[in-house]
């Protein structure tokens, strides 16, 4: 049995912190990271000529100034960062080009209109040291649940994994964002939309002052080292803003630091049983609401926690803890379960797993599941009486 943090590479043995440090370019204020021994690193940034910003989150938005660009050292993000390697110096992954492809080869409309649509992303990072082994199982599990339990048409589910033959369905940053635009395009009242992600998640400093804890949450596409991460602000503007009245979006995110990954205004405190405000502290108005629709997010853990892949559940291979417990609970309650009941079952299962492990095993291996599934929403609702449905 092994539990592997999605914030660490999958390999039994060395799980010590890396020497990867996050930096801010003084000229354009964008974020990048690099390996270094000590002290500050100086380099020009990408719009200012810097190789470091190849892994910056907003490389395409860099300033044009090429003068006086220094990259100053900033505090390390979270408790650990990925070990990066140079095994693919041209920035490609498994032979795919990281440059934007033409429009994705997937129907934007159908002979008849369906009111259910889903995007499922499972990122394994298979050529990297921080690869994950449970994400394909997670994605297959979610797809089966949507079809069998929630009657999603197969042709209305777009799956992005590294196993796809169509290069437009590889989970690159470009392809994921294109798929998210497809998900909400021309949405109408009565539509049920689902975004699912299994992979790595990170945090980065928030310079827009729209985060209570001072950090933006991010998702890592397969090419994030070259093209950058997908921030919670990007996700919010892409799939939350367009939601019209009568449209419901559910996001299920099995990644580290994913608590407020959709930047929704209300976070449910499971312990106290109340909704808490997640309003940005910035004085300038920052849009975080829908256009009348409802957005709900179920995250693997809180913003300051790390999610896990685990083999503790038995069966074949690894599974994300959130995905496994979520799908298991839904199948056990075919007549429906409330949002509160769903959270309660997942919390109980995690405590049960940790209790059943011997004290000596926990001391020697330090492999307990330390994550609290979190619910957030664009609107408050009664979680004790509202039945979970997609």
C-alpha positions as a Markdown table, in Angstrom:
| # | Residue | x | y | z |
|---|---|---|---|---|
| 1 | Unk | 0.0 | 0.0 | 0.0 |
| 2 | Unk | 1.3 | 3.4 | -0.9 |
| 3 | Unk | 0.0 | 6.8 | -0.8 |
| 4 | Unk | 1.8 | 9.2 | -3.0 |
| 5 | Unk | 1.3 | 13.0 | -2.8 |
| 6 | Unk | 0.3 | 14.6 | -6.1 |
| 7 | Unk | 2.8 | 17.3 | -5.1 |
| 8 | Unk | 5.6 | 14.7 | -5.2 |
| 9 | Unk | 6.9 | 12.5 | -7.9 |
| 10 | Unk | 5.6 | 8.9 | -7.8 |
| 11 | Unk | 8.3 | 6.7 | -6.6 |
| 12 | Unk | 8.8 | 4.9 | -3.4 |
| 13 | Unk | 11.9 | 6.2 | -1.7 |
| 14 | Unk | 13.3 | 9.7 | -1.8 |
| 15 | Unk | 10.5 | 12.2 | -1.2 |
| 16 | Unk | 12.6 | 15.0 | 0.2 |
| 17 | Unk | 12.1 | 18.7 | -0.8 |
| 18 | Unk | 13.6 | 19.8 | -4.1 |
| 19 | Unk | 15.8 | 22.9 | -4.6 |
| 20 | Unk | 13.3 | 24.4 | -7.0 |
| 21 | Unk | 12.5 | 28.1 | -6.2 |
| 22 | Unk | 9.8 | 30.4 | -7.5 |
| 23 | Unk | 11.0 | 33.8 | -8.8 |
| 24 | Unk | 9.4 | 37.0 | -9.9 |
| 25 | Unk | 10.7 | 38.9 | -12.9 |
| 26 | Unk | 11.2 | 42.5 | -11.7 |
| 27 | Unk | 10.4 | 43.9 | -15.1 |
| 28 | Unk | 7.2 | 42.2 | -15.9 |
| 29 | Unk | 6.2 | 40.8 | -12.5 |
| 30 | Unk | 5.6 | 37.3 | -13.9 |
| 31 | Unk | 6.4 | 34.2 | -12.0 |
| 32 | Unk | 9.0 | 31.5 | -13.0 |
| 33 | Unk | 11.0 | 28.9 | -11.2 |
| 34 | Unk | 14.5 | 27.5 | -11.5 |
| 35 | Unk | 17.1 | 25.3 | -9.8 |
| 36 | Unk | 19.8 | 27.1 | -7.9 |
| 37 | Unk | 22.2 | 26.6 | -5.1 |
| 38 | Unk | 21.8 | 29.8 | -3.1 |
| 39 | Unk | 21.4 | 33.5 | -3.5 |
| 40 | Unk | 19.6 | 35.3 | -6.3 |
| 41 | Unk | 19.5 | 34.3 | -9.9 |
| 42 | Unk | 19.7 | 36.9 | -12.6 |
| 43 | Unk | 18.3 | 36.3 | -16.0 |
| 44 | Unk | 16.3 | 38.1 | -18.6 |
| 45 | Unk | 12.7 | 37.0 | -18.8 |
| 46 | Unk | 10.9 | 35.7 | -21.9 |
| 47 | Unk | 9.3 | 38.9 | -23.2 |
| 48 | Unk | 12.6 | 40.3 | -22.0 |
| 49 | Unk | 14.7 | 37.2 | -23.4 |
| 50 | Unk | 14.8 | 34.8 | -20.5 |
| 51 | Unk | 14.8 | 31.0 | -20.6 |
| 52 | Unk | 13.5 | 30.8 | -17.1 |
| 53 | Unk | 10.1 | 32.2 | -18.1 |
| 54 | Unk | 9.6 | 29.2 | -20.4 |
| 55 | Unk | 7.8 | 27.8 | -17.3 |
| 56 | Unk | 6.1 | 31.1 | -16.4 |
| 57 | Unk | 2.4 | 31.1 | -15.9 |
| 58 | Unk | 1.7 | 34.0 | -18.3 |
| 59 | Unk | 4.6 | 34.0 | -20.7 |
| 60 | Unk | 2.5 | 35.4 | -23.5 |
| 61 | Unk | 1.5 | 38.4 | -21.4 |
| 62 | Unk | 5.1 | 39.5 | -20.5 |
| 63 | Unk | 6.2 | 43.1 | -20.8 |
| 64 | Unk | 8.2 | 44.1 | -23.8 |
| 65 | Unk | 11.0 | 45.8 | -22.0 |
| 66 | Unk | 14.3 | 43.9 | -22.4 |
| 67 | Unk | 16.3 | 46.2 | -20.0 |
| 68 | Unk | 17.1 | 45.8 | -16.3 |
| 69 | Unk | 15.3 | 42.4 | -16.0 |
| 70 | Unk | 16.4 | 40.7 | -12.8 |
| 71 | Unk | 14.8 | 37.6 | -11.4 |
| 72 | Unk | 14.8 | 38.0 | -7.6 |
| 73 | Unk | 14.4 | 35.0 | -5.3 |
| 74 | Unk | 10.9 | 34.6 | -3.8 |
| 75 | Unk | 9.8 | 32.2 | -1.0 |
| 76 | Unk | 9.3 | 28.6 | -2.0 |
| 77 | Unk | 5.7 | 27.8 | -2.7 |
| 78 | Unk | 4.0 | 25.2 | -0.6 |
| 79 | Unk | 6.1 | 22.6 | 1.2 |
| 80 | Unk | 7.7 | 21.0 | -1.9 |
| 81 | Unk | 7.9 | 21.6 | -5.6 |
| 82 | Unk | 8.4 | 19.2 | -8.5 |
| 83 | Unk | 11.8 | 17.9 | -9.4 |
| 84 | Unk | 12.3 | 19.2 | -12.9 |
| 85 | Unk | 14.6 | 17.5 | -15.4 |
| 86 | Unk | 16.0 | 18.4 | -18.8 |
| 87 | Unk | 15.2 | 15.1 | -20.5 |
| 88 | Unk | 13.2 | 17.0 | -23.2 |
| 89 | Unk | 15.1 | 20.2 | -23.9 |
| 90 | Unk | 12.9 | 21.1 | -26.9 |
| 91 | Unk | 9.9 | 21.4 | -24.7 |
| 92 | Unk | 7.9 | 18.6 | -26.4 |
| 93 | Unk | 6.2 | 15.7 | -24.5 |
| 94 | Unk | 6.0 | 12.3 | -26.1 |
| 95 | Unk | 6.6 | 13.9 | -29.5 |
| 96 | Unk | 3.7 | 16.4 | -29.3 |
| 97 | Unk | 4.3 | 20.0 | -30.4 |
| 98 | Unk | 3.5 | 22.4 | -27.6 |
| 99 | Unk | 2.5 | 25.1 | -30.1 |
| 100 | Unk | -1.2 | 25.8 | -30.4 |
| 101 | Unk | -2.9 | 23.5 | -32.8 |
| 102 | Unk | -5.9 | 24.5 | -35.0 |
| 103 | Unk | -9.4 | 24.0 | -33.6 |
| 104 | Unk | -9.9 | 20.8 | -31.8 |
| 105 | Unk | -11.3 | 18.0 | -34.0 |
| 106 | Unk | -14.4 | 17.5 | -31.9 |
| 107 | Unk | -17.9 | 18.4 | -32.9 |
| 108 | Unk | -19.0 | 21.8 | -31.6 |
| 109 | Unk | -22.6 | 20.9 | -32.2 |
| 110 | Unk | -24.6 | 17.8 | -32.7 |
| 111 | Unk | -27.6 | 16.7 | -35.0 |
| 112 | Unk | -29.7 | 17.1 | -31.8 |
| 113 | Unk | -28.9 | 19.3 | -28.9 |
| 114 | Unk | -28.0 | 17.6 | -25.6 |
| 115 | Unk | -28.2 | 19.4 | -22.3 |
| 116 | Unk | -25.3 | 17.4 | -20.7 |
| 117 | Unk | -21.7 | 18.0 | -21.6 |
| 118 | Unk | -18.4 | 17.1 | -19.8 |
| 119 | Unk | -14.7 | 17.6 | -20.1 |
| 120 | Unk | -12.5 | 15.0 | -18.3 |
| 121 | Unk | -8.8 | 15.6 | -18.0 |
| 122 | Unk | -6.3 | 13.0 | -16.6 |
| 123 | Unk | -2.7 | 14.1 | -16.7 |
| 124 | Unk | 0.0 | 11.5 | -16.0 |
| 125 | Unk | 3.2 | 13.5 | -16.9 |
| 126 | Unk | 4.4 | 10.1 | -18.1 |
| 127 | Unk | 7.8 | 11.3 | -19.3 |
| 128 | Unk | 8.6 | 13.2 | -16.1 |
| 129 | Unk | 10.0 | 12.3 | -12.7 |
| 130 | Unk | 6.9 | 13.6 | -11.1 |
| 131 | Unk | 4.6 | 11.3 | -13.1 |
| 132 | Unk | 1.3 | 10.0 | -11.6 |
| 133 | Unk | 0.0 | 6.5 | -12.0 |
| 134 | Unk | -3.7 | 6.9 | -11.0 |
| 135 | Unk | -5.0 | 9.6 | -13.3 |
| 136 | Unk | -6.0 | 7.3 | -16.2 |
| 137 | Unk | -7.9 | 5.1 | -13.8 |
| 138 | Unk | -9.5 | 8.2 | -12.4 |
| 139 | Unk | -10.7 | 9.5 | -15.8 |
| 140 | Unk | -12.1 | 6.1 | -16.8 |
| 141 | Unk | -13.9 | 5.8 | -13.5 |
| 142 | Unk | -15.5 | 9.3 | -13.9 |
| 143 | Unk | -16.5 | 8.6 | -17.5 |
| 144 | Unk | -18.2 | 5.4 | -16.6 |
| 145 | Unk | -20.0 | 7.1 | -13.7 |
| 146 | Unk | -21.3 | 10.0 | -15.9 |
| 147 | Unk | -22.7 | 7.6 | -18.5 |
| 148 | Unk | -24.2 | 4.9 | -16.2 |
| 149 | Unk | -25.3 | 7.0 | -13.2 |
| 150 | Unk | -26.1 | 10.4 | -14.7 |
| 151 | Unk | -27.0 | 9.4 | -18.3 |
| 152 | Unk | -24.4 | 11.6 | -20.1 |
| 153 | Unk | -24.3 | 10.8 | -23.8 |
| 154 | Unk | -21.0 | 9.3 | -24.7 |
| 155 | Unk | -20.5 | 11.7 | -27.6 |
| 156 | Unk | -20.9 | 14.7 | -25.3 |
| 157 | Unk | -17.9 | 13.7 | -23.1 |
| 158 | Unk | -14.5 | 14.9 | -24.2 |
| 159 | Unk | -11.6 | 13.0 | -22.6 |
| 160 | Unk | -8.1 | 14.4 | -22.5 |
| 161 | Unk | -5.3 | 12.0 | -21.6 |
| 162 | Unk | -1.8 | 11.3 | -22.8 |
| 163 | Unk | -3.1 | 8.0 | -24.2 |
| 164 | Unk | -5.4 | 9.7 | -26.8 |
| 165 | Unk | -4.4 | 9.2 | -30.5 |
| 166 | Unk | -5.8 | 12.6 | -31.5 |
| 167 | Unk | -3.1 | 15.2 | -30.6 |
| 168 | Unk | -5.9 | 17.7 | -30.0 |
| 169 | Unk | -7.0 | 15.6 | -27.0 |
| 170 | Unk | -3.6 | 15.5 | -25.3 |
| 171 | Unk | -4.0 | 17.5 | -22.0 |
| 172 | Unk | -1.8 | 20.4 | -23.0 |
| 173 | Unk | -2.5 | 23.9 | -21.7 |
| 174 | Unk | -3.9 | 25.0 | -25.1 |
| 175 | Unk | -6.1 | 21.9 | -25.5 |
| 176 | Unk | -7.5 | 22.1 | -21.9 |
| 177 | Unk | -8.4 | 25.7 | -22.3 |
| 178 | Unk | -10.0 | 25.0 | -25.7 |
| 179 | Unk | -12.0 | 22.2 | -24.2 |
| 180 | Unk | -13.2 | 24.4 | -21.4 |
| 181 | Unk | -14.4 | 27.0 | -23.9 |
| 182 | Unk | -16.2 | 24.2 | -25.8 |
| 183 | Unk | -17.8 | 23.1 | -22.5 |
| 184 | Unk | -19.6 | 26.4 | -21.9 |
| 185 | Unk | -20.1 | 27.5 | -25.4 |
| 186 | Unk | -23.8 | 28.4 | -26.2 |
| 187 | Unk | -24.9 | 27.0 | -22.9 |
| 188 | Unk | -28.6 | 27.3 | -22.2 |
| 189 | Unk | -31.0 | 27.1 | -19.3 |
| 190 | Unk | -31.3 | 23.4 | -18.2 |
| 191 | Unk | -27.8 | 22.5 | -19.2 |
| 192 | Unk | -25.7 | 20.4 | -16.8 |
| 193 | Unk | -21.9 | 20.8 | -17.4 |
| 194 | Unk | -19.0 | 18.9 | -15.8 |
| 195 | Unk | -15.3 | 19.7 | -15.6 |
| 196 | Unk | -13.1 | 17.0 | -14.1 |
| 197 | Unk | -9.4 | 17.1 | -13.6 |
| 198 | Unk | -6.9 | 14.6 | -12.1 |
| 199 | Unk | -3.3 | 15.7 | -12.0 |
| 200 | Unk | -0.9 | 18.0 | -10.2 |
| 201 | Unk | -1.9 | 21.3 | -8.6 |
| 202 | Unk | 0.3 | 24.1 | -7.3 |
| 203 | Unk | 0.1 | 27.6 | -5.8 |
| 204 | Unk | 1.8 | 30.8 | -6.9 |
| 205 | Unk | 1.9 | 34.3 | -5.3 |
| 206 | Unk | -1.2 | 36.5 | -6.0 |
| 207 | Unk | -0.3 | 40.0 | -7.2 |
| 208 | Unk | -3.8 | 41.0 | -8.1 |
| 209 | Unk | -4.9 | 40.9 | -4.4 |
| 210 | Unk | -7.9 | 38.8 | -5.2 |
| 211 | Unk | -7.0 | 35.9 | -2.9 |
| 212 | Unk | -7.6 | 35.9 | 0.9 |
| 213 | Unk | -4.5 | 33.7 | 1.6 |
| 214 | Unk | -2.3 | 35.6 | -0.9 |
| 215 | Unk | -1.9 | 32.7 | -3.3 |
| 216 | Unk | -3.5 | 31.8 | -6.6 |
| 217 | Unk | -4.3 | 28.1 | -7.1 |
| 218 | Unk | -3.2 | 26.5 | -10.4 |
| 219 | Unk | -3.6 | 23.3 | -12.4 |
| 220 | Unk | -0.7 | 21.8 | -14.2 |
| 221 | Unk | -1.2 | 20.6 | -17.8 |
| 222 | Unk | 1.2 | 18.1 | -19.3 |
| 223 | Unk | 3.3 | 20.9 | -20.9 |
| 224 | Unk | 3.2 | 23.3 | -17.9 |
| 225 | Unk | 7.0 | 23.4 | -17.7 |
| 226 | Unk | 7.1 | 25.1 | -21.1 |
| 227 | Unk | 3.7 | 26.7 | -21.5 |
| 228 | Unk | 2.8 | 27.5 | -17.9 |
| 229 | Unk | 0.1 | 26.5 | -15.5 |
| 230 | Unk | -3.6 | 27.3 | -15.7 |
| 231 | Unk | -4.5 | 29.7 | -12.9 |
| 232 | Unk | -7.8 | 29.9 | -10.9 |
| 233 | Unk | -8.4 | 33.3 | -12.5 |
| 234 | Unk | -8.2 | 31.8 | -16.0 |
| 235 | Unk | -10.5 | 28.9 | -15.0 |
| 236 | Unk | -13.0 | 31.3 | -13.4 |
| 237 | Unk | -13.2 | 33.6 | -16.4 |
| 238 | Unk | -13.4 | 30.7 | -18.9 |
| 239 | Unk | -16.1 | 28.5 | -17.4 |
| 240 | Unk | -17.7 | 30.5 | -14.5 |
| 241 | Unk | -18.4 | 33.9 | -16.1 |
| 242 | Unk | -20.3 | 32.5 | -19.2 |
| 243 | Unk | -22.8 | 30.5 | -17.1 |
| 244 | Unk | -26.3 | 31.8 | -17.9 |
| 245 | Unk | -29.4 | 31.6 | -15.7 |
| 246 | Unk | -30.5 | 28.0 | -15.4 |
| 247 | Unk | -27.1 | 26.5 | -16.3 |
| 248 | Unk | -25.3 | 24.4 | -13.7 |
| 249 | Unk | -21.6 | 23.6 | -13.7 |
| 250 | Unk | -19.9 | 21.0 | -11.5 |
| 251 | Unk | -16.2 | 20.9 | -11.2 |
| 252 | Unk | -14.6 | 17.9 | -9.6 |
| 253 | Unk | -10.8 | 18.5 | -9.1 |
| 254 | Unk | -8.5 | 15.8 | -7.8 |
| 255 | Unk | -5.3 | 17.8 | -7.3 |
| 256 | Unk | -3.2 | 19.4 | -4.6 |
| 257 | Unk | -4.1 | 22.9 | -3.4 |
| 258 | Unk | -7.4 | 22.7 | -5.2 |
| 259 | Unk | -9.8 | 24.1 | -2.6 |
| 260 | Unk | -10.7 | 27.3 | -4.3 |
| 261 | Unk | -9.5 | 26.4 | -7.8 |
| 262 | Unk | -12.6 | 27.9 | -9.4 |
| 263 | Unk | -12.4 | 31.1 | -7.3 |
| 264 | Unk | -16.0 | 30.8 | -6.2 |
| 265 | Unk | -17.5 | 33.3 | -3.7 |
| 266 | Unk | -18.6 | 30.8 | -1.1 |
| 267 | Unk | -16.8 | 28.0 | 0.7 |
| 268 | Unk | -18.6 | 25.4 | 2.8 |
| 269 | Unk | -17.0 | 24.8 | 6.2 |
| 270 | Unk | -17.8 | 21.1 | 6.9 |
| 271 | Unk | -16.9 | 21.3 | 10.6 |
| 272 | Unk | -19.1 | 24.3 | 11.4 |
| 273 | Unk | -21.7 | 23.5 | 8.8 |
| 274 | Unk | -21.8 | 27.1 | 7.4 |
| 275 | Unk | -20.9 | 28.9 | 4.2 |
| 276 | Unk | -18.0 | 31.2 | 4.5 |
| 277 | Unk | -17.3 | 34.2 | 2.2 |
| 278 | Unk | -14.4 | 33.9 | -0.2 |
| 279 | Unk | -14.6 | 37.5 | -1.4 |
| 280 | Unk | -11.4 | 39.0 | -2.7 |
| 281 | Unk | -9.7 | 41.5 | -0.4 |
| 282 | Unk | -8.8 | 43.8 | -3.3 |
| 283 | Unk | -10.3 | 47.3 | -3.3 |
| 284 | Unk | -10.8 | 47.2 | -7.0 |
| 285 | Unk | -13.8 | 45.2 | -8.1 |
| 286 | Unk | -12.8 | 41.8 | -9.4 |
| 287 | Unk | -15.4 | 39.7 | -11.1 |
| 288 | Unk | -15.8 | 36.2 | -9.7 |
| 289 | Unk | -19.5 | 35.5 | -10.3 |
| 290 | Unk | -21.5 | 33.8 | -13.1 |
| 291 | Unk | -23.9 | 35.4 | -15.5 |
| 292 | Unk | -26.8 | 34.0 | -13.6 |
| 293 | Unk | -26.0 | 30.3 | -13.6 |
| 294 | Unk | -24.7 | 28.1 | -10.7 |
| 295 | Unk | -21.1 | 26.9 | -10.3 |
| 296 | Unk | -20.3 | 24.2 | -7.7 |
| 297 | Unk | -16.8 | 22.8 | -7.1 |
| 298 | Unk | -15.8 | 19.6 | -5.2 |
| 299 | Unk | -12.1 | 19.7 | -4.5 |
| 300 | Unk | -9.8 | 17.0 | -3.2 |
| 301 | Unk | -8.4 | 19.2 | -0.4 |
| 302 | Unk | -8.1 | 22.6 | 1.0 |
| 303 | Unk | -5.8 | 25.2 | -0.5 |
| 304 | Unk | -3.0 | 24.5 | 1.9 |
| 305 | Unk | -3.2 | 20.7 | 1.6 |
| 306 | Unk | -1.9 | 18.1 | -0.7 |
| 307 | Unk | -4.0 | 15.4 | -2.4 |
| 308 | Unk | -2.9 | 11.8 | -2.8 |
| 309 | Unk | -2.8 | 8.9 | -5.2 |
| 310 | Unk | -3.3 | 5.7 | -3.3 |
| 311 | Unk | -3.3 | 1.9 | -3.8 |
| 312 | Unk | -4.9 | 1.5 | -0.4 |
| 313 | Unk | -8.3 | 0.8 | -1.9 |
| 314 | Unk | -7.3 | -2.5 | -3.5 |
| 315 | Unk | -8.2 | -3.4 | -7.1 |
| 316 | Unk | -6.0 | -2.6 | -10.0 |
| 317 | Unk | -3.4 | 0.1 | -9.8 |
| 318 | Unk | -3.6 | 3.5 | -8.2 |
| 319 | Unk | -6.5 | 5.9 | -7.7 |
| 320 | Unk | -6.9 | 9.5 | -6.6 |
| 321 | Unk | -8.4 | 9.5 | -3.1 |
| 322 | Unk | -11.1 | 12.0 | -4.0 |
| 323 | Unk | -12.1 | 10.4 | -7.2 |
| 324 | Unk | -12.3 | 6.9 | -5.8 |
| 325 | Unk | -14.3 | 7.9 | -2.7 |
| 326 | Unk | -16.6 | 10.2 | -4.7 |
| 327 | Unk | -17.5 | 7.6 | -7.3 |
| 328 | Unk | -17.8 | 4.8 | -4.7 |
| 329 | Unk | -20.2 | 6.9 | -2.6 |
| 330 | Unk | -22.4 | 7.9 | -5.6 |
| 331 | Unk | -22.7 | 4.2 | -6.6 |
| 332 | Unk | -23.6 | 3.2 | -3.1 |
| 333 | Unk | -26.6 | 5.7 | -3.1 |
| 334 | Unk | -28.3 | 5.1 | -6.4 |
| 335 | Unk | -31.4 | 7.0 | -5.1 |
| 336 | Unk | -29.3 | 10.0 | -4.4 |
| 337 | Unk | -27.3 | 11.6 | -1.5 |
| 338 | Unk | -27.2 | 15.2 | -0.3 |
| 339 | Unk | -24.1 | 17.3 | -0.7 |
| 340 | Unk | -23.6 | 17.2 | 3.1 |
| 341 | Unk | -24.0 | 13.4 | 3.1 |
| 342 | Unk | -21.5 | 13.1 | 0.3 |
| 343 | Unk | -18.9 | 15.2 | 2.1 |
| 344 | Unk | -19.6 | 13.2 | 5.3 |
| 345 | Unk | -19.0 | 9.9 | 3.7 |
| 346 | Unk | -15.7 | 10.9 | 2.1 |
| 347 | Unk | -14.4 | 12.4 | 5.4 |
| 348 | Unk | -15.4 | 9.3 | 7.3 |
| 349 | Unk | -13.7 | 7.0 | 4.8 |
| 350 | Unk | -10.4 | 8.9 | 5.0 |
| 351 | Unk | -10.5 | 8.8 | 8.8 |
| 352 | Unk | -11.3 | 5.1 | 8.7 |
| 353 | Unk | -8.4 | 4.3 | 6.4 |
| 354 | Unk | -5.9 | 6.2 | 8.6 |
| 355 | Unk | -7.3 | 4.6 | 11.8 |
| 356 | Unk | -6.9 | 1.1 | 10.3 |
| 357 | Unk | -3.2 | 1.6 | 9.7 |
| 358 | Unk | -1.0 | 0.6 | 12.5 |
| 359 | Unk | 0.8 | 3.2 | 14.6 |
| 360 | Unk | 4.2 | 1.7 | 13.7 |
| 361 | Unk | 3.4 | 1.8 | 9.9 |
| 362 | Unk | 2.4 | 5.5 | 10.2 |
| 363 | Unk | 5.6 | 6.4 | 12.0 |
| 364 | Unk | 7.9 | 4.4 | 9.7 |
| 365 | Unk | 6.3 | 5.4 | 6.4 |
| 366 | Unk | 4.5 | 8.7 | 7.2 |
| 367 | Unk | 1.9 | 7.7 | 4.6 |
| 368 | Unk | -1.4 | 8.8 | 5.9 |
| 369 | Unk | -4.1 | 10.5 | 3.9 |
| 370 | Unk | -4.1 | 14.1 | 5.1 |
| 371 | Unk | -6.7 | 15.9 | 3.0 |
| 372 | Unk | -10.1 | 17.3 | 3.6 |
| 373 | Unk | -12.5 | 17.4 | 0.6 |
| 374 | Unk | -13.9 | 20.9 | 0.2 |
| 375 | Unk | -17.1 | 22.2 | -1.4 |
| 376 | Unk | -17.4 | 25.7 | -2.8 |
| 377 | Unk | -20.1 | 27.4 | -4.8 |
| 378 | Unk | -21.1 | 30.6 | -6.6 |
| 379 | Unk | -24.3 | 30.7 | -4.5 |
| 380 | Unk | -25.2 | 29.5 | -1.0 |
| 381 | Unk | -27.6 | 26.5 | -0.8 |
| 382 | Unk | -28.8 | 24.1 | 1.8 |
| 383 | Unk | -26.3 | 21.2 | 1.6 |
| 384 | Unk | -28.3 | 19.1 | 4.0 |
| 385 | Unk | -31.4 | 18.8 | 1.9 |
| 386 | Unk | -30.1 | 19.4 | -1.7 |
| 387 | Unk | -29.5 | 16.1 | -3.5 |
| 388 | Unk | -26.2 | 15.8 | -5.5 |
| 389 | Unk | -26.9 | 15.4 | -9.2 |
| 390 | Unk | -25.1 | 16.0 | -12.4 |
